[in-house]
Amino acid sequence: MSEIFLDIETTGLSFKDSHKIVEIACIETNELVPTQRIFHKFINPERSVPDEAFKIHGFSTEFLKDKPKFYEIADEFLKFIGDNDLIIHNAPFDIPFINHELKLIKKDIISKNKIIDTLELARGKFPGTSNSLDALCKRFGVDLSRREKHNAVLDCELLREVYIYLLDAKEPKL
């Protein structure tokens, strides 16, 4: 069974405030071993990128202006994720953004029963402590040296390593 690790970067905290997705990445694994299939797109949000968001991910309005719009990548994205389980850190943040974009173009939304939220898993294992992706990487000794800013592909890679620890699984042999 394949799993898809998914992450997005956005212009802000809520699609309800007209914030949009600027980057989406998915990494496919089979029994948690990367298959080398990756979906990664920068997306033109059709709005400016606020300074607060730029400080987090480093993607400027200028950089994103010639990138495809969400509707232009939606079919490829949906085909990539297929019917696989999606492993996401803080799914209640990412999924509403994605589903909002899908609704706007009259596509089927992502079902909650296909989602594994690693933040929820971490909170169950480590209640009362910080369970951000950075905090979990530090807790499990996952190398964060490549992470200068948030980046959806790198965050998917880090999340896969963290997820293995959350499951009490061993790192798979490649």
JSON list of N, CA, C and O in Angstrom, two decimals, residues 86-140:
[
{"chain": "A", "resi": 86, "resn": "LEU", "atom": "N", "xyz": [-3.22, 10.01, 2.92]},
{"chain": "A", "resi": 86, "resn": "LEU", "atom": "CA", "xyz": [-2.39, 11.20, 2.94]},
{"chain": "A", "resi": 86, "resn": "LEU", "atom": "C", "xyz": [-1.89, 11.42, 4.36]},
{"chain": "A", "resi": 86, "resn": "LEU", "atom": "O", "xyz": [-2.69, 11.47, 5.30]},
{"chain": "A", "resi": 87, "resn": "ILE", "atom": "N", "xyz": [-0.59, 11.53, 4.51]},
{"chain": "A", "resi": 87, "resn": "ILE", "atom": "CA", "xyz": [0.02, 11.77, 5.81]},
{"chain": "A", "resi": 87, "resn": "ILE", "atom": "C", "xyz": [0.45, 13.23, 5.83]},
{"chain": "A", "resi": 87, "resn": "ILE", "atom": "O", "xyz": [1.28, 13.65, 5.02]},
{"chain": "A", "resi": 88, "resn": "ILE", "atom": "N", "xyz": [-0.15, 13.98, 6.76]},
{"chain": "A", "resi": 88, "resn": "ILE", "atom": "CA", "xyz": [0.01, 15.43, 6.79]},
{"chain": "A", "resi": 88, "resn": "ILE", "atom": "C", "xyz": [0.24, 15.87, 8.23]},
{"chain": "A", "resi": 88, "resn": "ILE", "atom": "O", "xyz": [-0.41, 15.37, 9.15]},
{"chain": "A", "resi": 89, "resn": "HIS", "atom": "N", "xyz": [1.15, 16.80, 8.44]},
{"chain": "A", "resi": 89, "resn": "HIS", "atom": "CA", "xyz": [1.34, 17.38, 9.77]},
{"chain": "A", "resi": 89, "resn": "HIS", "atom": "C", "xyz": [0.44, 18.61, 9.88]},
{"chain": "A", "resi": 89, "resn": "HIS", "atom": "O", "xyz": [0.62, 19.57, 9.14]},
{"chain": "A", "resi": 90, "resn": "ASN", "atom": "N", "xyz": [-0.52, 18.55, 10.78]},
{"chain": "A", "resi": 90, "resn": "ASN", "atom": "CA", "xyz": [-1.52, 19.60, 10.98]},
{"chain": "A", "resi": 90, "resn": "ASN", "atom": "C", "xyz": [-2.47, 19.68, 9.79]},
{"chain": "A", "resi": 90, "resn": "ASN", "atom": "O", "xyz": [-2.65, 20.72, 9.17]},
{"chain": "A", "resi": 91, "resn": "ALA", "atom": "N", "xyz": [-3.11, 18.55, 9.50]},
{"chain": "A", "resi": 91, "resn": "ALA", "atom": "CA", "xyz": [-4.08, 18.46, 8.40]},
{"chain": "A", "resi": 91, "resn": "ALA", "atom": "C", "xyz": [-5.20, 19.50, 8.51]},
{"chain": "A", "resi": 91, "resn": "ALA", "atom": "O", "xyz": [-5.65, 19.99, 7.47]},
{"chain": "A", "resi": 92, "resn": "PRO", "atom": "N", "xyz": [-5.67, 19.88, 9.71]},
{"chain": "A", "resi": 92, "resn": "PRO", "atom": "CA", "xyz": [-6.71, 20.91, 9.77]},
{"chain": "A", "resi": 92, "resn": "PRO", "atom": "C", "xyz": [-6.28, 22.27, 9.22]},
{"chain": "A", "resi": 92, "resn": "PRO", "atom": "O", "xyz": [-7.11, 23.14, 9.00]},
{"chain": "A", "resi": 93, "resn": "PHE", "atom": "N", "xyz": [-5.00, 22.46, 8.98]},
{"chain": "A", "resi": 93, "resn": "PHE", "atom": "CA", "xyz": [-4.53, 23.65, 8.29]},
{"chain": "A", "resi": 93, "resn": "PHE", "atom": "C", "xyz": [-4.50, 23.42, 6.77]},
{"chain": "A", "resi": 93, "resn": "PHE", "atom": "O", "xyz": [-5.06, 24.19, 6.00]},
{"chain": "A", "resi": 94, "resn": "ASP", "atom": "N", "xyz": [-3.84, 22.35, 6.33]},
{"chain": "A", "resi": 94, "resn": "ASP", "atom": "CA", "xyz": [-3.61, 22.12, 4.91]},
{"chain": "A", "resi": 94, "resn": "ASP", "atom": "C", "xyz": [-4.88, 21.76, 4.13]},
{"chain": "A", "resi": 94, "resn": "ASP", "atom": "O", "xyz": [-5.12, 22.30, 3.05]},
{"chain": "A", "resi": 95, "resn": "ILE", "atom": "N", "xyz": [-5.65, 20.84, 4.65]},
{"chain": "A", "resi": 95, "resn": "ILE", "atom": "CA", "xyz": [-6.79, 20.32, 3.90]},
{"chain": "A", "resi": 95, "resn": "ILE", "atom": "C", "xyz": [-7.85, 21.38, 3.59]},
{"chain": "A", "resi": 95, "resn": "ILE", "atom": "O", "xyz": [-8.36, 21.41, 2.46]},
{"chain": "A", "resi": 96, "resn": "PRO", "atom": "N", "xyz": [-8.20, 22.27, 4.51]},
{"chain": "A", "resi": 96, "resn": "PRO", "atom": "CA", "xyz": [-9.16, 23.31, 4.13]},
{"chain": "A", "resi": 96, "resn": "PRO", "atom": "C", "xyz": [-8.69, 24.19, 2.96]},
{"chain": "A", "resi": 96, "resn": "PRO", "atom": "O", "xyz": [-9.49, 24.56, 2.11]},
{"chain": "A", "resi": 97, "resn": "PHE", "atom": "N", "xyz": [-7.40, 24.49, 2.90]},
{"chain": "A", "resi": 97, "resn": "PHE", "atom": "CA", "xyz": [-6.87, 25.25, 1.77]},
{"chain": "A", "resi": 97, "resn": "PHE", "atom": "C", "xyz": [-7.05, 24.46, 0.47]},
{"chain": "A", "resi": 97, "resn": "PHE", "atom": "O", "xyz": [-7.53, 24.99, -0.54]},
{"chain": "A", "resi": 98, "resn": "ILE", "atom": "N", "xyz": [-6.65, 23.20, 0.49]},
{"chain": "A", "resi": 98, "resn": "ILE", "atom": "CA", "xyz": [-6.74, 22.38, -0.72]},
{"chain": "A", "resi": 98, "resn": "ILE", "atom": "C", "xyz": [-8.20, 22.18, -1.12]},
{"chain": "A", "resi": 98, "resn": "ILE", "atom": "O", "xyz": [-8.56, 22.35, -2.29]},
{"chain": "A", "resi": 99, "resn": "ASN", "atom": "N", "xyz": [-9.04, 21.83, -0.16]},
{"chain": "A", "resi": 99, "resn": "ASN", "atom": "CA", "xyz": [-10.44, 21.59, -0.48]},
{"chain": "A", "resi": 99, "resn": "ASN", "atom": "C", "xyz": [-11.15, 22.86, -0.96]},
{"chain": "A", "resi": 99, "resn": "ASN", "atom": "O", "xyz": [-12.00, 22.79, -1.84]},
{"chain": "A", "resi": 100, "resn": "HIS", "atom": "N", "xyz": [-10.77, 24.00, -0.43]},
{"chain": "A", "resi": 100, "resn": "HIS", "atom": "CA", "xyz": [-11.34, 25.26, -0.91]},
{"chain": "A", "resi": 100, "resn": "HIS", "atom": "C", "xyz": [-11.00, 25.46, -2.39]},
{"chain": "A", "resi": 100, "resn": "HIS", "atom": "O", "xyz": [-11.87, 25.81, -3.20]},
{"chain": "A", "resi": 101, "resn": "GLU", "atom": "N", "xyz": [-9.75, 25.25, -2.73]},
{"chain": "A", "resi": 101, "resn": "GLU", "atom": "CA", "xyz": [-9.32, 25.39, -4.13]},
{"chain": "A", "resi": 101, "resn": "GLU", "atom": "C", "xyz": [-10.06, 24.38, -5.02]},
{"chain": "A", "resi": 101, "resn": "GLU", "atom": "O", "xyz": [-10.47, 24.71, -6.14]},
{"chain": "A", "resi": 102, "resn": "LEU", "atom": "N", "xyz": [-10.21, 23.15, -4.54]},
{"chain": "A", "resi": 102, "resn": "LEU", "atom": "CA", "xyz": [-10.91, 22.13, -5.33]},
{"chain": "A", "resi": 102, "resn": "LEU", "atom": "C", "xyz": [-12.39, 22.49, -5.52]},
{"chain": "A", "resi": 102, "resn": "LEU", "atom": "O", "xyz": [-12.93, 22.31, -6.61]},
{"chain": "A", "resi": 103, "resn": "LYS", "atom": "N", "xyz": [-13.02, 23.01, -4.48]},
{"chain": "A", "resi": 103, "resn": "LYS", "atom": "CA", "xyz": [-14.43, 23.43, -4.59]},
{"chain": "A", "resi": 103, "resn": "LYS", "atom": "C", "xyz": [-14.59, 24.55, -5.61]},
{"chain": "A", "resi": 103, "resn": "LYS", "atom": "O", "xyz": [-15.56, 24.56, -6.37]},
{"chain": "A", "resi": 104, "resn": "LEU", "atom": "N", "xyz": [-13.65, 25.49, -5.62]},
{"chain": "A", "resi": 104, "resn": "LEU", "atom": "CA", "xyz": [-13.72, 26.61, -6.56]},
{"chain": "A", "resi": 104, "resn": "LEU", "atom": "C", "xyz": [-13.75, 26.16, -8.02]},
{"chain": "A", "resi": 104, "resn": "LEU", "atom": "O", "xyz": [-14.34, 26.82, -8.88]},
{"chain": "A", "resi": 105, "resn": "ILE", "atom": "N", "xyz": [-13.11, 25.03, -8.29]},
{"chain": "A", "resi": 105, "resn": "ILE", "atom": "CA", "xyz": [-13.06, 24.53, -9.68]},
{"chain": "A", "resi": 105, "resn": "ILE", "atom": "C", "xyz": [-13.94, 23.30, -9.85]},
{"chain": "A", "resi": 105, "resn": "ILE", "atom": "O", "xyz": [-13.80, 22.55, -10.82]},
{"chain": "A", "resi": 106, "resn": "LYS", "atom": "N", "xyz": [-14.85, 23.11, -8.89]},
{"chain": "A", "resi": 106, "resn": "LYS", "atom": "CA", "xyz": [-15.86, 22.06, -8.97]},
{"chain": "A", "resi": 106, "resn": "LYS", "atom": "C", "xyz": [-15.27, 20.65, -9.09]},
{"chain": "A", "resi": 106, "resn": "LYS", "atom": "O", "xyz": [-15.73, 19.82, -9.87]},
{"chain": "A", "resi": 107, "resn": "LYS", "atom": "N", "xyz": [-14.24, 20.41, -8.29]},
{"chain": "A", "resi": 107, "resn": "LYS", "atom": "CA", "xyz": [-13.62, 19.07, -8.21]},
{"chain": "A", "resi": 107, "resn": "LYS", "atom": "C", "xyz": [-14.01, 18.46, -6.87]},
{"chain": "A", "resi": 107, "resn": "LYS", "atom": "O", "xyz": [-14.33, 19.16, -5.91]},
{"chain": "A", "resi": 108, "resn": "ASP", "atom": "N", "xyz": [-13.96, 17.12, -6.81]},
{"chain": "A", "resi": 108, "resn": "ASP", "atom": "CA", "xyz": [-14.23, 16.43, -5.56]},
{"chain": "A", "resi": 108, "resn": "ASP", "atom": "C", "xyz": [-13.18, 16.82, -4.53]},
{"chain": "A", "resi": 108, "resn": "ASP", "atom": "O", "xyz": [-11.99, 16.90, -4.85]},
{"chain": "A", "resi": 109, "resn": "ILE", "atom": "N", "xyz": [-13.65, 17.02, -3.29]},
{"chain": "A", "resi": 109, "resn": "ILE", "atom": "CA", "xyz": [-12.73, 17.39, -2.22]},
{"chain": "A", "resi": 109, "resn": "ILE", "atom": "C", "xyz": [-12.09, 16.12, -1.63]},
{"chain": "A", "resi": 109, "resn": "ILE", "atom": "O", "xyz": [-12.55, 15.00, -1.86]},
{"chain": "A", "resi": 110, "resn": "ILE", "atom": "N", "xyz": [-11.04, 16.34, -0.85]},
{"chain": "A", "resi": 110, "resn": "ILE", "atom": "CA", "xyz": [-10.34, 15.23, -0.20]},
{"chain": "A", "resi": 110, "resn": "ILE", "atom": "C", "xyz": [-11.11, 14.83, 1.04]},
{"chain": "A", "resi": 110, "resn": "ILE", "atom": "O", "xyz": [-11.42, 15.66, 1.90]},
{"chain": "A", "resi": 111, "resn": "SER", "atom": "N", "xyz": [-11.38, 13.55, 1.14]},
{"chain": "A", "resi": 111, "resn": "SER", "atom": "CA", "xyz": [-12.14, 13.00, 2.26]},
{"chain": "A", "resi": 111, "resn": "SER", "atom": "C", "xyz": [-11.28, 12.92, 3.52]},
{"chain": "A", "resi": 111, "resn": "SER", "atom": "O", "xyz": [-10.11, 12.53, 3.45]},
{"chain": "A", "resi": 112, "resn": "LYS", "atom": "N", "xyz": [-11.89, 13.26, 4.64]},
{"chain": "A", "resi": 112, "resn": "LYS", "atom": "CA", "xyz": [-11.16, 13.20, 5.92]},
{"chain": "A", "resi": 112, "resn": "LYS", "atom": "C", "xyz": [-10.73, 11.79, 6.28]},
{"chain": "A", "resi": 112, "resn": "LYS", "atom": "O", "xyz": [-9.76, 11.60, 7.01]},
{"chain": "A", "resi": 113, "resn": "ASN", "atom": "N", "xyz": [-11.46, 10.78, 5.79]},
{"chain": "A", "resi": 113, "resn": "ASN", "atom": "CA", "xyz": [-11.11, 9.40, 6.16]},
{"chain": "A", "resi": 113, "resn": "ASN", "atom": "C", "xyz": [-9.85, 8.90, 5.44]},
{"chain": "A", "resi": 113, "resn": "ASN", "atom": "O", "xyz": [-9.39, 7.80, 5.72]},
{"chain": "A", "resi": 114, "resn": "LYS", "atom": "N", "xyz": [-9.28, 9.69, 4.53]},
{"chain": "A", "resi": 114, "resn": "LYS", "atom": "CA", "xyz": [-8.05, 9.33, 3.84]},
{"chain": "A", "resi": 114, "resn": "LYS", "atom": "C", "xyz": [-6.82, 9.99, 4.46]},
{"chain": "A", "resi": 114, "resn": "LYS", "atom": "O", "xyz": [-5.73, 9.87, 3.96]},
{"chain": "A", "resi": 115, "resn": "ILE", "atom": "N", "xyz": [-7.02, 10.71, 5.59]},
{"chain": "A", "resi": 115, "resn": "ILE", "atom": "CA", "xyz": [-5.97, 11.54, 6.15]},
{"chain": "A", "resi": 115, "resn": "ILE", "atom": "C", "xyz": [-5.46, 10.99, 7.48]},
{"chain": "A", "resi": 115, "resn": "ILE", "atom": "O", "xyz": [-6.25, 10.64, 8.36]},
{"chain": "A", "resi": 116, "resn": "ILE", "atom": "N", "xyz": [-4.16, 10.95, 7.60]},
{"chain": "A", "resi": 116, "resn": "ILE", "atom": "CA", "xyz": [-3.49, 10.64, 8.87]},
{"chain": "A", "resi": 116, "resn": "ILE", "atom": "C", "xyz": [-2.80, 11.94, 9.29]},
{"chain": "A", "resi": 116, "resn": "ILE", "atom": "O", "xyz": [-1.93, 12.44, 8.57]},
{"chain": "A", "resi": 117, "resn": "ASP", "atom": "N", "xyz": [-3.23, 12.47, 10.43]},
{"chain": "A", "resi": 117, "resn": "ASP", "atom": "CA", "xyz": [-2.66, 13.74, 10.92]},
{"chain": "A", "resi": 117, "resn": "ASP", "atom": "C", "xyz": [-1.58, 13.44, 11.95]},
{"chain": "A", "resi": 117, "resn": "ASP", "atom": "O", "xyz": [-1.87, 13.00, 13.06]},
{"chain": "A", "resi": 118, "resn": "THR", "atom": "N", "xyz": [-0.33, 13.70, 11.59]},
{"chain": "A", "resi": 118, "resn": "THR", "atom": "CA", "xyz": [0.78, 13.40, 12.49]},
{"chain": "A", "resi": 118, "resn": "THR", "atom": "C", "xyz": [0.81, 14.32, 13.70]},
{"chain": "A", "resi": 118, "resn": "THR", "atom": "O", "xyz": [1.33, 13.93, 14.75]},
{"chain": "A", "resi": 119, "resn": "LEU", "atom": "N", "xyz": [0.24, 15.52, 13.58]},
{"chain": "A", "resi": 119, "resn": "LEU", "atom": "CA", "xyz": [0.16, 16.40, 14.75]},
{"chain": "A", "resi": 119, "resn": "LEU", "atom": "C", "xyz": [-0.75, 15.77, 15.80]},
{"chain": "A", "resi": 119, "resn": "LEU", "atom": "O", "xyz": [-0.42, 15.76, 16.99]},
{"chain": "A", "resi": 120, "resn": "GLU", "atom": "N", "xyz": [-1.87, 15.23, 15.35]},
{"chain": "A", "resi": 120, "resn": "GLU", "atom": "CA", "xyz": [-2.79, 14.55, 16.28]},
{"chain": "A", "resi": 120, "resn": "GLU", "atom": "C", "xyz": [-2.12, 13.34, 16.93]},
{"chain": "A", "resi": 120, "resn": "GLU", "atom": "O", "xyz": [-2.24, 13.11, 18.14]},
{"chain": "A", "resi": 121, "resn": "LEU", "atom": "N", "xyz": [-1.38, 12.57, 16.13]},
{"chain": "A", "resi": 121, "resn": "LEU", "atom": "CA", "xyz": [-0.64, 11.42, 16.69]},
{"chain": "A", "resi": 121, "resn": "LEU", "atom": "C", "xyz": [0.37, 11.87, 17.74]},
{"chain": "A", "resi": 121, "resn": "LEU", "atom": "O", "xyz": [0.48, 11.28, 18.81]},
{"chain": "A", "resi": 122, "resn": "ALA", "atom": "N", "xyz": [1.11, 12.93, 17.42]},
{"chain": "A", "resi": 122, "resn": "ALA", "atom": "CA", "xyz": [2.14, 13.44, 18.33]},
{"chain": "A", "resi": 122, "resn": "ALA", "atom": "C", "xyz": [1.52, 13.96, 19.63]},
{"chain": "A", "resi": 122, "resn": "ALA", "atom": "O", "xyz": [2.04, 13.71, 20.71]},
{"chain": "A", "resi": 123, "resn": "ARG", "atom": "N", "xyz": [0.40, 14.66, 19.52]},
{"chain": "A", "resi": 123, "resn": "ARG", "atom": "CA", "xyz": [-0.27, 15.17, 20.72]},
{"chain": "A", "resi": 123, "resn": "ARG", "atom": "C", "xyz": [-0.74, 14.03, 21.61]},
{"chain": "A", "resi": 123, "resn": "ARG", "atom": "O", "xyz": [-0.73, 14.15, 22.83]},
{"chain": "A", "resi": 124, "resn": "GLY", "atom": "N", "xyz": [-1.14, 12.92, 21.01]},
{"chain": "A", "resi": 124, "resn": "GLY", "atom": "CA", "xyz": [-1.53, 11.75, 21.79]},
{"chain": "A", "resi": 124, "resn": "GLY", "atom": "C", "xyz": [-0.36, 11.12, 22.51]},
{"chain": "A", "resi": 124, "resn": "GLY", "atom": "O", "xyz": [-0.49, 10.64, 23.63]},
{"chain": "A", "resi": 125, "resn": "LYS", "atom": "N", "xyz": [0.80, 11.12, 21.87]},
{"chain": "A", "resi": 125, "resn": "LYS", "atom": "CA", "xyz": [2.00, 10.52, 22.49]},
{"chain": "A", "resi": 125, "resn": "LYS", "atom": "C", "xyz": [2.72, 11.47, 23.44]},
{"chain": "A", "resi": 125, "resn": "LYS", "atom": "O", "xyz": [3.34, 11.03, 24.40]},
{"chain": "A", "resi": 126, "resn": "PHE", "atom": "N", "xyz": [2.67, 12.77, 23.13]},
{"chain": "A", "resi": 126, "resn": "PHE", "atom": "CA", "xyz": [3.42, 13.76, 23.90]},
{"chain": "A", "resi": 126, "resn": "PHE", "atom": "C", "xyz": [2.52, 14.92, 24.31]},
{"chain": "A", "resi": 126, "resn": "PHE", "atom": "O", "xyz": [2.76, 16.06, 23.90]},
{"chain": "A", "resi": 127, "resn": "PRO", "atom": "N", "xyz": [1.51, 14.66, 25.12]},
{"chain": "A", "resi": 127, "resn": "PRO", "atom": "CA", "xyz": [0.59, 15.74, 25.49]},
{"chain": "A", "resi": 127, "resn": "PRO", "atom": "C", "xyz": [1.29, 16.83, 26.30]},
{"chain": "A", "resi": 127, "resn": "PRO", "atom": "O", "xyz": [2.22, 16.55, 27.06]},
{"chain": "A", "resi": 128, "resn": "GLY", "atom": "N", "xyz": [0.87, 18.06, 26.06]},
{"chain": "A", "resi": 128, "resn": "GLY", "atom": "CA", "xyz": [1.39, 19.17, 26.85]},
{"chain": "A", "resi": 128, "resn": "GLY", "atom": "C", "xyz": [2.75, 19.67, 26.44]},
{"chain": "A", "resi": 128, "resn": "GLY", "atom": "O", "xyz": [3.33, 20.51, 27.13]},
{"chain": "A", "resi": 129, "resn": "THR", "atom": "N", "xyz": [3.29, 19.14, 25.33]},
{"chain": "A", "resi": 129, "resn": "THR", "atom": "CA", "xyz": [4.59, 19.62, 24.86]},
{"chain": "A", "resi": 129, "resn": "THR", "atom": "C", "xyz": [4.43, 20.15, 23.43]},
{"chain": "A", "resi": 129, "resn": "THR", "atom": "O", "xyz": [3.42, 19.91, 22.78]},
{"chain": "A", "resi": 130, "resn": "SER", "atom": "N", "xyz": [5.44, 20.86, 22.95]},
{"chain": "A", "resi": 130, "resn": "SER", "atom": "CA", "xyz": [5.39, 21.34, 21.58]},
{"chain": "A", "resi": 130, "resn": "SER", "atom": "C", "xyz": [5.50, 20.15, 20.63]},
{"chain": "A", "resi": 130, "resn": "SER", "atom": "O", "xyz": [6.38, 19.30, 20.79]},
{"chain": "A", "resi": 131, "resn": "ASN", "atom": "N", "xyz": [4.60, 20.10, 19.67]},
{"chain": "A", "resi": 131, "resn": "ASN", "atom": "CA", "xyz": [4.60, 19.02, 18.70]},
{"chain": "A", "resi": 131, "resn": "ASN", "atom": "C", "xyz": [4.68, 19.55, 17.27]},
{"chain": "A", "resi": 131, "resn": "ASN", "atom": "O", "xyz": [4.18, 18.91, 16.33]},
{"chain": "A", "resi": 132, "resn": "SER", "atom": "N", "xyz": [5.29, 20.73, 17.11]},
{"chain": "A", "resi": 132, "resn": "SER", "atom": "CA", "xyz": [5.53, 21.25, 15.76]},
{"chain": "A", "resi": 132, "resn": "SER", "atom": "C", "xyz": [6.47, 20.28, 15.05]},
{"chain": "A", "resi": 132, "resn": "SER", "atom": "O", "xyz": [7.15, 19.46, 15.69]},
{"chain": "A", "resi": 133, "resn": "LEU", "atom": "N", "xyz": [6.55, 20.38, 13.73]},
{"chain": "A", "resi": 133, "resn": "LEU", "atom": "CA", "xyz": [7.45, 19.51, 12.99]},
{"chain": "A", "resi": 133, "resn": "LEU", "atom": "C", "xyz": [8.89, 19.73, 13.45]},
{"chain": "A", "resi": 133, "resn": "LEU", "atom": "O", "xyz": [9.63, 18.76, 13.65]},
{"chain": "A", "resi": 134, "resn": "ASP", "atom": "N", "xyz": [9.29, 20.98, 13.66]},
{"chain": "A", "resi": 134, "resn": "ASP", "atom": "CA", "xyz": [10.64, 21.26, 14.16]},
{"chain": "A", "resi": 134, "resn": "ASP", "atom": "C", "xyz": [10.88, 20.60, 15.52]},
{"chain": "A", "resi": 134, "resn": "ASP", "atom": "O", "xyz": [11.92, 19.98, 15.75]},
{"chain": "A", "resi": 135, "resn": "ALA", "atom": "N", "xyz": [9.91, 20.74, 16.43]},
{"chain": "A", "resi": 135, "resn": "ALA", "atom": "CA", "xyz": [10.07, 20.17, 17.78]},
{"chain": "A", "resi": 135, "resn": "ALA", "atom": "C", "xyz": [10.18, 18.65, 17.71]},
{"chain": "A", "resi": 135, "resn": "ALA", "atom": "O", "xyz": [10.98, 18.04, 18.43]},
{"chain": "A", "resi": 136, "resn": "LEU", "atom": "N", "xyz": [9.38, 18.03, 16.85]},
{"chain": "A", "resi": 136, "resn": "LEU", "atom": "CA", "xyz": [9.44, 16.57, 16.71]},
{"chain": "A", "resi": 136, "resn": "LEU", "atom": "C", "xyz": [10.76, 16.12, 16.09]},
{"chain": "A", "resi": 136, "resn": "LEU", "atom": "O", "xyz": [11.34, 15.13, 16.52]},
{"chain": "A", "resi": 137, "resn": "CYS", "atom": "N", "xyz": [11.24, 16.87, 15.12]},
{"chain": "A", "resi": 137, "resn": "CYS", "atom": "CA", "xyz": [12.55, 16.55, 14.54]},
{"chain": "A", "resi": 137, "resn": "CYS", "atom": "C", "xyz": [13.63, 16.59, 15.63]},
{"chain": "A", "resi": 137, "resn": "CYS", "atom": "O", "xyz": [14.47, 15.68, 15.72]},
{"chain": "A", "resi": 138, "resn": "LYS", "atom": "N", "xyz": [13.60, 17.63, 16.44]},
{"chain": "A", "resi": 138, "resn": "LYS", "atom": "CA", "xyz": [14.59, 17.74, 17.52]},
{"chain": "A", "resi": 138, "resn": "LYS", "atom": "C", "xyz": [14.43, 16.59, 18.52]},
{"chain": "A", "resi": 138, "resn": "LYS", "atom": "O", "xyz": [15.42, 16.00, 18.96]},
{"chain": "A", "resi": 139, "resn": "ARG", "atom": "N", "xyz": [13.20, 16.27, 18.88]},
{"chain": "A", "resi": 139, "resn": "ARG", "atom": "CA", "xyz": [12.93, 15.19, 19.84]},
{"chain": "A", "resi": 139, "resn": "ARG", "atom": "C", "xyz": [13.49, 13.86, 19.35]},
{"chain": "A", "resi": 139, "resn": "ARG", "atom": "O", "xyz": [14.04, 13.07, 20.12]},
{"chain": "A", "resi": 140, "resn": "PHE", "atom": "N", "xyz": [13.34, 13.60, 18.03]},
{"chain": "A", "resi": 140, "resn": "PHE", "atom": "CA", "xyz": [13.75, 12.30, 17.48]},
{"chain": "A", "resi": 140, "resn": "PHE", "atom": "C", "xyz": [15.15, 12.32, 16.86]},
{"chain": "A", "resi": 140, "resn": "PHE", "atom": "O", "xyz": [15.59, 11.33, 16.29]}
]
